[in-house]
CSV table of C-alpha atoms in Angstrom, one decimal:
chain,number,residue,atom,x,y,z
X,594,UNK,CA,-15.5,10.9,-9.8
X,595,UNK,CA,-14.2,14.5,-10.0
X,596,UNK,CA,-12.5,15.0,-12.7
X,597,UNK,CA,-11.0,18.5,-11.7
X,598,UNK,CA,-9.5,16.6,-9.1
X,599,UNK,CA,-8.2,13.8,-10.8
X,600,UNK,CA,-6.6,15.9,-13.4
X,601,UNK,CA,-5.1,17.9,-10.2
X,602,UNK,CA,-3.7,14.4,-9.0
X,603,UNK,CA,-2.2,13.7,-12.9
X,604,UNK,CA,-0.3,16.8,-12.8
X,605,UNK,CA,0.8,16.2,-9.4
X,606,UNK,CA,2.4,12.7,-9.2
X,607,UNK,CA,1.0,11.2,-12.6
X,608,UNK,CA,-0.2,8.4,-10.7
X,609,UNK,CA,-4.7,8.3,-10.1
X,610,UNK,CA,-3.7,5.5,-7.3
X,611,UNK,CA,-2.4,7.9,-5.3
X,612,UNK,CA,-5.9,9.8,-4.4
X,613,UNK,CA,-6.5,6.5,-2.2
X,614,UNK,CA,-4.2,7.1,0.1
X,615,UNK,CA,-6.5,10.3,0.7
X,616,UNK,CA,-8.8,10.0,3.3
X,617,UNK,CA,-11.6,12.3,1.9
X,618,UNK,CA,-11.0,10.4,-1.3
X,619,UNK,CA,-12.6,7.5,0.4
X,620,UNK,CA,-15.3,10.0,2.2
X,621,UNK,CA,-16.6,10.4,-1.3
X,622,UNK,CA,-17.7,6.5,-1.6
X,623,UNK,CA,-21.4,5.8,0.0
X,624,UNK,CA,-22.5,3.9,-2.9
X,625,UNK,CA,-24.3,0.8,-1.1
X,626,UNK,CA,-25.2,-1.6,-3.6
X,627,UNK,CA,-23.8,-3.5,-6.6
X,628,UNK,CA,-20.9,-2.3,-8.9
X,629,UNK,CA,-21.0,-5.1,-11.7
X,630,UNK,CA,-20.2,-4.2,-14.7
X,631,UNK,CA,-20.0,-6.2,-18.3
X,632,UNK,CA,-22.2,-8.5,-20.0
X,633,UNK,CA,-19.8,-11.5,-19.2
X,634,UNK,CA,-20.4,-10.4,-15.4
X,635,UNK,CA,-24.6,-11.4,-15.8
X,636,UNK,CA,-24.1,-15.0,-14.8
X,637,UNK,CA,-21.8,-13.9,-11.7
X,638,UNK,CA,-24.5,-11.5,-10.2
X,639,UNK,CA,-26.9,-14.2,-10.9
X,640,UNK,CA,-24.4,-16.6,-8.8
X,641,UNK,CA,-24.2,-14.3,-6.2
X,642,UNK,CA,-28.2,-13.4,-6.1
X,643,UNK,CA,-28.4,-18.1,-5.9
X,644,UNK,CA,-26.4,-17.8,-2.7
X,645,UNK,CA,-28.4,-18.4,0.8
X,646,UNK,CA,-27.1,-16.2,3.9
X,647,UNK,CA,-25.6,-19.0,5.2
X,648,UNK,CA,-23.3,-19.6,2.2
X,649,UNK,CA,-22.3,-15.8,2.2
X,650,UNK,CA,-21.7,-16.1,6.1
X,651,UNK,CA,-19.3,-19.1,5.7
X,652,UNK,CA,-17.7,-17.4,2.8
X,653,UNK,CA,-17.0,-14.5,4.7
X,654,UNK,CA,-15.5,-16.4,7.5
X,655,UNK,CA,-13.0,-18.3,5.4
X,656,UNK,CA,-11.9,-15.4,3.5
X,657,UNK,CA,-11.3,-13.5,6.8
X,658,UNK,CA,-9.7,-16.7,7.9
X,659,UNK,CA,-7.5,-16.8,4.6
X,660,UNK,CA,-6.5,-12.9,4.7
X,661,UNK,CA,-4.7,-13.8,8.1
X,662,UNK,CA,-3.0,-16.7,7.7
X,663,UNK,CA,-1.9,-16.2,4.2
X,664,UNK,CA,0.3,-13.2,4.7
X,665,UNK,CA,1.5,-15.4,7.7
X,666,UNK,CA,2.3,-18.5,5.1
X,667,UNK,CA,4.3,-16.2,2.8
X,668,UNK,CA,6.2,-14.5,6.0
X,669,UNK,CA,7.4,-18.1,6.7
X,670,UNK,CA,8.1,-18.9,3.7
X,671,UNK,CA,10.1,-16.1,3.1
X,672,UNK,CA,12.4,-17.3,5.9
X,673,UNK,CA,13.2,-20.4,3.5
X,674,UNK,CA,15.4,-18.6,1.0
X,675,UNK,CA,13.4,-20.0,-1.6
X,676,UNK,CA,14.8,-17.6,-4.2
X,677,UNK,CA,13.1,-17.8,-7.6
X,678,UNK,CA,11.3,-20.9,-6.7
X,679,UNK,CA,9.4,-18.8,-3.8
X,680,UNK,CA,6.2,-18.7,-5.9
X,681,UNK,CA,5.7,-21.7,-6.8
X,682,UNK,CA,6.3,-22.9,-3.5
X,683,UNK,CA,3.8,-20.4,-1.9
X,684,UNK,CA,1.4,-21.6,-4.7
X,685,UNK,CA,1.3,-25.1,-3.7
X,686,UNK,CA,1.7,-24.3,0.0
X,687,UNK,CA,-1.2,-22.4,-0.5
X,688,UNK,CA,-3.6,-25.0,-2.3
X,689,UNK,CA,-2.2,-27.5,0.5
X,690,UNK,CA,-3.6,-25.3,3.9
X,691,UNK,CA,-6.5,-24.4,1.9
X,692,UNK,CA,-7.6,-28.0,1.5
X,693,UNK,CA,-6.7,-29.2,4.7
X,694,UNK,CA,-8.7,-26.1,6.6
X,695,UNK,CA,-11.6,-27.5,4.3
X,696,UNK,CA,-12.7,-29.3,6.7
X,697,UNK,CA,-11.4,-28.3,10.1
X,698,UNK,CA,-11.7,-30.2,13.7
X,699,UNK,CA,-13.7,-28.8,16.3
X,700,UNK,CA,-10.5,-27.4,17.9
X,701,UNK,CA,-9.2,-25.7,14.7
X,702,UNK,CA,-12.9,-24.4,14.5
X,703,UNK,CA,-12.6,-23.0,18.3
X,704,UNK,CA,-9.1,-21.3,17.0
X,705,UNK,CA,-10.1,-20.5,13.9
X,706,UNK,CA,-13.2,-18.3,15.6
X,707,UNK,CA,-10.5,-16.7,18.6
X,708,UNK,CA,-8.1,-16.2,15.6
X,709,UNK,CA,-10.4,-13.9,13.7
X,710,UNK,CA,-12.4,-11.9,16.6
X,711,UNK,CA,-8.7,-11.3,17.7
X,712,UNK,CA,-7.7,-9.9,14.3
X,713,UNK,CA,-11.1,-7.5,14.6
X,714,UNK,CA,-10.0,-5.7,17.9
X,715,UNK,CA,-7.2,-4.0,15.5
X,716,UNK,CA,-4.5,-4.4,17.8
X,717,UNK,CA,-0.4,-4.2,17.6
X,718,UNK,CA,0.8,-6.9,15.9
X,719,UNK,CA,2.8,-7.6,18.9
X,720,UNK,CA,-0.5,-8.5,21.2
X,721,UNK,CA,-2.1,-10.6,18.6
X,722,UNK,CA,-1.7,-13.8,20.8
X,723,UNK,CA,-3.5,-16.1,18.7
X,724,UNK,CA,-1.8,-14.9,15.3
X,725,UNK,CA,1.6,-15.5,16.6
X,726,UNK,CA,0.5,-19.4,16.6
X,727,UNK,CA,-0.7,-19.2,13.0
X,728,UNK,CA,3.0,-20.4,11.3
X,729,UNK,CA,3.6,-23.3,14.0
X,730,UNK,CA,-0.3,-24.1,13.0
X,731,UNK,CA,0.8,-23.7,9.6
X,732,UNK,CA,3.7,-26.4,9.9
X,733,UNK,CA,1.1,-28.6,11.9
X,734,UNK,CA,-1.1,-29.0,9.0
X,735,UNK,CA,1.7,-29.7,6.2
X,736,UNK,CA,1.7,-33.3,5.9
X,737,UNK,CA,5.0,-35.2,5.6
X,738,UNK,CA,3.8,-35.8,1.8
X,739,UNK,CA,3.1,-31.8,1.8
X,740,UNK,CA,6.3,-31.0,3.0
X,741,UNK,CA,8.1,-33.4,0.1
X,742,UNK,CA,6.1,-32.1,-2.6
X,743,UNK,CA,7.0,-28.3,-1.8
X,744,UNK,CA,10.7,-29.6,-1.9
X,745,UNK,CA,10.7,-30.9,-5.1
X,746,UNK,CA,9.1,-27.8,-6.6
X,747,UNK,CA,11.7,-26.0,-4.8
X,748,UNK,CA,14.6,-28.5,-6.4
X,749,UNK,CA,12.5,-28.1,-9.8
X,750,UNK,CA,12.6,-24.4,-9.6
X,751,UNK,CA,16.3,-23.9,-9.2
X,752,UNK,CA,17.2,-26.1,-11.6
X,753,UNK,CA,15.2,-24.1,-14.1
X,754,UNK,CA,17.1,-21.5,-13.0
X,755,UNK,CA,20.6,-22.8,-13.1
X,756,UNK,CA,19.6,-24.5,-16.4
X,757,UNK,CA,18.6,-20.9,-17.4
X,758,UNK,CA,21.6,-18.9,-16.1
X,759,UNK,CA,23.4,-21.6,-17.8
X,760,UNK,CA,22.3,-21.2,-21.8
X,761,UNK,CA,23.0,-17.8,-20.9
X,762,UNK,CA,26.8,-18.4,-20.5
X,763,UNK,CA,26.4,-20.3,-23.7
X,764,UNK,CA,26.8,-17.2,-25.7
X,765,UNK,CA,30.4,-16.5,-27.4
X,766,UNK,CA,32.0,-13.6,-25.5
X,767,UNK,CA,31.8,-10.0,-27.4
X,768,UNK,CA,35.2,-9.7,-28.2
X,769,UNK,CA,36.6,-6.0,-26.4
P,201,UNK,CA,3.3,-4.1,-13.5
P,202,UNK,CA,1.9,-3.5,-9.8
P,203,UNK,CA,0.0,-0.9,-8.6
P,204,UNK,CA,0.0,-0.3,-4.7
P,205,UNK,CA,-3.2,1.1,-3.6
P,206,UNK,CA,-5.0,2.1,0.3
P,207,UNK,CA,-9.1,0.7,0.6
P,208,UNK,CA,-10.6,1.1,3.8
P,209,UNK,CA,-13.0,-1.8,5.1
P,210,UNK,CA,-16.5,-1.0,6.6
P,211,UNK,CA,-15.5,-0.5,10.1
P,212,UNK,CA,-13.0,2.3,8.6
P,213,UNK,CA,-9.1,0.2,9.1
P,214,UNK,CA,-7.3,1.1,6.1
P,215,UNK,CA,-5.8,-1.3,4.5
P,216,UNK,CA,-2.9,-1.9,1.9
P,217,UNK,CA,-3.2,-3.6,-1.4
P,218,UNK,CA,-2.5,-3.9,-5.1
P,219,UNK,CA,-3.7,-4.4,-8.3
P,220,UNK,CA,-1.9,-6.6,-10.1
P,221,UNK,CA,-2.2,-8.5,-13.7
P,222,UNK,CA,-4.6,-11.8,-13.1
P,223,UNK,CA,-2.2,-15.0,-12.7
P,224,UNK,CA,-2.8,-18.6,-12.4
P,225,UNK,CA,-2.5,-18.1,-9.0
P,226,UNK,CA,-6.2,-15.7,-8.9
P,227,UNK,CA,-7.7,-18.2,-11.0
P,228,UNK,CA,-7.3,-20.9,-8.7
P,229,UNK,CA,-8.2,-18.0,-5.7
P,230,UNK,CA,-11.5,-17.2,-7.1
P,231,UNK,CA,-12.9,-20.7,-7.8
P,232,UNK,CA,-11.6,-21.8,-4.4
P,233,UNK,CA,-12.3,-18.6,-2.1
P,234,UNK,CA,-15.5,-17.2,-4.1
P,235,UNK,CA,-17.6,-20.4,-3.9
P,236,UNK,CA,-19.0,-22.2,-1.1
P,237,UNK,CA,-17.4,-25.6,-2.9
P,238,UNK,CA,-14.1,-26.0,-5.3
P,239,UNK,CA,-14.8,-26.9,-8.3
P,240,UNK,CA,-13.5,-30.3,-9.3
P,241,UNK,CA,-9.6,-29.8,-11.3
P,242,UNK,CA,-10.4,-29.9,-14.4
P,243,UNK,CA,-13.9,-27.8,-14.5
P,244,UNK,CA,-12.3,-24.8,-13.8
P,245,UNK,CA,-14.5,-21.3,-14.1
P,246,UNK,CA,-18.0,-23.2,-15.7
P,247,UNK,CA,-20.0,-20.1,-15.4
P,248,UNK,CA,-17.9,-17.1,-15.0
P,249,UNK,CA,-15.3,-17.9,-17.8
P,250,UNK,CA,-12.3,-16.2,-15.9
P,251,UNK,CA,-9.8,-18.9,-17.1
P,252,UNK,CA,-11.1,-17.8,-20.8
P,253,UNK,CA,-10.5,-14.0,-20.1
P,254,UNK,CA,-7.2,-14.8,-18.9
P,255,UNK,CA,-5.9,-16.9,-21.4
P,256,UNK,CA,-7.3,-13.5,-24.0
P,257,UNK,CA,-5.5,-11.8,-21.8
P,258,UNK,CA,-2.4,-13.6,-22.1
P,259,UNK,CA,-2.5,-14.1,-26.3
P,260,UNK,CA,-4.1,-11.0,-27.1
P,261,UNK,CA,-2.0,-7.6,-26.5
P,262,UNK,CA,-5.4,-5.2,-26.5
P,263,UNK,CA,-6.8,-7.6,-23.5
P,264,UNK,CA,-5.8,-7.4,-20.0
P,265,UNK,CA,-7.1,-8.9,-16.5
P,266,UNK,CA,-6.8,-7.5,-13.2
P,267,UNK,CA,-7.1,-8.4,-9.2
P,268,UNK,CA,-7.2,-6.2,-6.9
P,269,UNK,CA,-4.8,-8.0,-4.1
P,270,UNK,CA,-5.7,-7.4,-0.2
P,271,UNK,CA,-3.7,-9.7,2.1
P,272,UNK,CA,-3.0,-11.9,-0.5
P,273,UNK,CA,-6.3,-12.7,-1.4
P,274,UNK,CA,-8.5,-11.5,-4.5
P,275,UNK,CA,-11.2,-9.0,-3.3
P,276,UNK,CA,-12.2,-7.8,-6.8
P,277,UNK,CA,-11.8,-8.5,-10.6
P,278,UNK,CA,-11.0,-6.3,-13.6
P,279,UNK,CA,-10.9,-7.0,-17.7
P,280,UNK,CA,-10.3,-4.2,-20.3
P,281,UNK,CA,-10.2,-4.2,-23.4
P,282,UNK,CA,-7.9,-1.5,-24.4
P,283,UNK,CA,-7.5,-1.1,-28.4
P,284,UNK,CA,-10.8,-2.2,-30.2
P,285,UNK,CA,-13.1,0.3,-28.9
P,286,UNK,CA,-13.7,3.6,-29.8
P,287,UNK,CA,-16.1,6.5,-27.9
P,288,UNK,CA,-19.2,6.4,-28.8
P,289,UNK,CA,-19.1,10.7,-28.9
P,290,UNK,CA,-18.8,12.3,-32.4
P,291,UNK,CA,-15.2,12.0,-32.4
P,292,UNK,CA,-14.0,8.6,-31.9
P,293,UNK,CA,-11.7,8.5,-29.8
P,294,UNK,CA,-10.2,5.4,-29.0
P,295,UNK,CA,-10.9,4.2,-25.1
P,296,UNK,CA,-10.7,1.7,-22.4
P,297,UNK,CA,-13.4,-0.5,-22.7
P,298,UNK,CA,-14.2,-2.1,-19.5
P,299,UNK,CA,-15.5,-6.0,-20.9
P,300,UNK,CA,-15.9,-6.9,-16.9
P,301,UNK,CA,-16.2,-5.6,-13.7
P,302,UNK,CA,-16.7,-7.9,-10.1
P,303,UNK,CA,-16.2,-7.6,-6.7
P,304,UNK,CA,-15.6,-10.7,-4.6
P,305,UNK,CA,-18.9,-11.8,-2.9
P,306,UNK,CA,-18.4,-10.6,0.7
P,307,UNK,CA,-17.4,-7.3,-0.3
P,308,UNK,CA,-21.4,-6.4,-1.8
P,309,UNK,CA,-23.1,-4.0,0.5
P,310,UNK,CA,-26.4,-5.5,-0.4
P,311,UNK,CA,-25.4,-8.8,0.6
P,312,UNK,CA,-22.9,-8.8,3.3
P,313,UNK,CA,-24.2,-6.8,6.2
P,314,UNK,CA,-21.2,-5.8,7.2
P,315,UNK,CA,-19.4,-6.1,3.8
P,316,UNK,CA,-15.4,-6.8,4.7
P,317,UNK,CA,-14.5,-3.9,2.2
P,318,UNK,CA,-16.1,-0.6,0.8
P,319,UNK,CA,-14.9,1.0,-2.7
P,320,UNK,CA,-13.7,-1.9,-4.0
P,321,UNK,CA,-15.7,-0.5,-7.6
P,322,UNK,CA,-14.7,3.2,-7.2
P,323,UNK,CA,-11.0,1.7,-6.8
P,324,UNK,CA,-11.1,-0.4,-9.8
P,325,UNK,CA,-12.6,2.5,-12.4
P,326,UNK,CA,-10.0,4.1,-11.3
P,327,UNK,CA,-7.7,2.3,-11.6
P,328,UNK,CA,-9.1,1.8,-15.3
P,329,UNK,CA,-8.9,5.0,-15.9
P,330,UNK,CA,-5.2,5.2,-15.2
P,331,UNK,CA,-4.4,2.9,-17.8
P,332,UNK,CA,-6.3,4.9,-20.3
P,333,UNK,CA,-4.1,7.9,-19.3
P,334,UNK,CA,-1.1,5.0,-19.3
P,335,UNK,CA,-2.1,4.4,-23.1
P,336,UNK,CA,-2.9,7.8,-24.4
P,337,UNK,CA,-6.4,7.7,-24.2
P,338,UNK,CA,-6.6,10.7,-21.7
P,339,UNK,CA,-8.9,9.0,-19.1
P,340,UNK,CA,-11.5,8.1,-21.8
P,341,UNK,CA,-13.2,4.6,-20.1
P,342,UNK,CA,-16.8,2.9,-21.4
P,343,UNK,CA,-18.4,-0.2,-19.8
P,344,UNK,CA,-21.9,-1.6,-20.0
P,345,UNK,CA,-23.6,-1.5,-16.4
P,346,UNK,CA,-25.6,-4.2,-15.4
P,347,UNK,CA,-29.2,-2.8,-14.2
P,348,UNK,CA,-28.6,-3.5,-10.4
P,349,UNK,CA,-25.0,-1.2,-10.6
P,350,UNK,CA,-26.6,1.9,-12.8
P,351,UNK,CA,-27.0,3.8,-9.6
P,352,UNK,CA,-23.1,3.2,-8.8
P,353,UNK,CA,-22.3,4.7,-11.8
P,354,UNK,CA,-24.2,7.4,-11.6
P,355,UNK,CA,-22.8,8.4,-8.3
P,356,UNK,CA,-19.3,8.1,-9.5
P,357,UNK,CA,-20.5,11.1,-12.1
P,358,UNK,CA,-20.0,8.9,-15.3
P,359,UNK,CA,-22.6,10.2,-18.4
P,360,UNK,CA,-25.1,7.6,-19.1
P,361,UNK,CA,-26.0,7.4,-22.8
P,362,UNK,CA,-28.9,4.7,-22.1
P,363,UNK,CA,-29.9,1.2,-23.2
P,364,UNK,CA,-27.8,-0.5,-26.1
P,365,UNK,CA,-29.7,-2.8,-28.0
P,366,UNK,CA,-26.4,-4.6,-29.1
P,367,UNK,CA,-25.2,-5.3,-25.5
P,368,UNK,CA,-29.3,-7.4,-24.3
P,369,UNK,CA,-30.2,-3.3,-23.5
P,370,UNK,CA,-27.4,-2.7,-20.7
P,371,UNK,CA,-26.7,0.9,-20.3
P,372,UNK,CA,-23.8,2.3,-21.6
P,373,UNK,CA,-21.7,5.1,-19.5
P,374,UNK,CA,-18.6,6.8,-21.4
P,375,UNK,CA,-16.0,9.0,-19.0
P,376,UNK,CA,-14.5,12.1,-21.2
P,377,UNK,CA,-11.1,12.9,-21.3
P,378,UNK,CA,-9.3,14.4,-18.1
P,379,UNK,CA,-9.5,18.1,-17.9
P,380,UNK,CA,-6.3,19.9,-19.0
């Protein structure tokens, strides 16, 4: 880490962040092996030594699997006008896709696999064929049960929120 | 408080993310996404003891935990400790004390062949030494390398003060303050 330069970056926009959006920032980075720091973070590089290639392999595929179709869920789910229950929603919706992709059929397997060599040819967001299916597969694999339970958070969440709003207007006026 | 960042992955997309403070939400994310097998409810974080280092996190003001966000997924883990400890130079400055620092298991170099992102590490010091500029401490960070990492920090030019018998021998690396 240069520290001439960070300093340069401090005086500039008081904000470190901002070197990576610098490309020879990123130039400067070749380190190729582990980063872990922290006694507490012995039993997690033990962990990760414990795992066979084929455990890191399926790992990798779910997280690239994940990294697509969760900005997706959260796109859709924006559409919902969930105000302030939009989390909590996303939260469950979240846990719900996860556990039903735990196990996938040999057709969401096929689409799964298209799905993610599409996403590594980089291209416009408007040719990605296969991710434009990802929200109707998304709604596929909410259950009727799924699709209850995300209401009743949403209900839950904006009664909070009207309960809320409400001991707010409990408060005597300030007299002008 | 979020901080919007750019990492590039190994076959050189950038991409955009953010480091934001540890929720519920990244606890669940890391037992789900960074083990072959969810843990059962209930046996949440066995080994690693993130749920412990958030809940610190959430009581104590002088600890704070950090993911670093990409496509709503957690690709790396930070926790500071940011009032307790003091440089271990003549003058004690106070410091960010980095207690942990991960990245998410397809993201090591030495592992993954391609890895899905590079500088996830680089991106998270620096991101620690932000907040000691945030707090006052003028950049001042210290952490504890694990042996495998030494060379990492070594190339990101932090001085290495050797073994510490209180921390089982880990080296200790101290960053200075900023320039002027």
């Amino acid at each position: 880490m240069d520290d001439q330069r960070l300093a340069k970056q401090l005086a500039k926009t008081g904000n470190l962040m901002d070197l990576t959006y610098q490309n020879d920032w990123w130039d400067a980075d070749n380190w190729d092996g582990p980063i872990e720091a922290g006694v507490m973070a012995k039993p997690y590089a033990a962990y990760l030594e414990s795992l066979t290639p084929e455990q890191h392999q399926f790992l990798h595929r779910r997280m690239r699997l994940f990294s697509i179709l969760l900005p997706e869920l959260e796109r859709w789910l924006q559409s919902w006008d969930l105000g302030c229950s939009f989390k909590a929603v996303y939260t469950e919706a979240r846990r719900r896709i996860y556990t039903h992709l735990q196990e996938p059929t040999p057709e969401q397997t096929d689409w799964i696999t298209a799905l993610i060599a599409e996403d590594d040819q980089h291209l416009p967001m408007e040719k990605q064929v296969l991710r434009a299916q990802a929200i109707p597969m998304l709604s596929a694999l909410l259950t009727q049960d799924d699709r209850q339970t995300l209401a009743d958070i949403a209900a839950q969440g904006m009664a909070q929120g009207v309960l809320k709003m409400a001991q707010v207007d409990t408060i005597p006026p300030v007299a002008v | 408080m979020v901080s919007p960042v750019r990492i590039k992955t190994t076959d050189g997309q950038f991409l955009e993310g953010q480091i934001v403070p540890m929720d519920e939400g990244h606890l669940y994310d890391v037992e789900a996404f960074w083990q072959p097998i969810l843990t059962a409810v209930g046996q949440l974080d066995p080994v690693w003891k993130w749920e412990y280092k958030l809940r610190q996190s959430q009581r104590q003001d002088s600890y704070e935990t950090y993911s670093l966000d990409v496509d709503n997924l957690s690709q790396g883990l930070l926790f500071v400790e940011t009032q307790q400890h003091r440089s271990q130079q003549s003058q004690r400055f106070p410091l960010v004390y980095v207690e942990m620092l991960v990245t998410a298991p397809w993201n090591r170099v030495d592992i993954e062949q391609p890895p899905w992102l590079r500088g996830v590490g680089s991106l998270l010091l620096l991101f620690s030494r932000q907040r000691s500029v945030e707090l006052g401490y003028d950049g001042r960070v210290a952490l504890h390398s694990l042996p495998s990492a030494e060379g990492f920090y070594h190339t990101q030019g932090m001085p290495d003060y050797g073994p510490d018998p209180d921390k089982d021998g880990l080296v200790y690396f101290e960053y200075s303050a900023l320039p002027v």
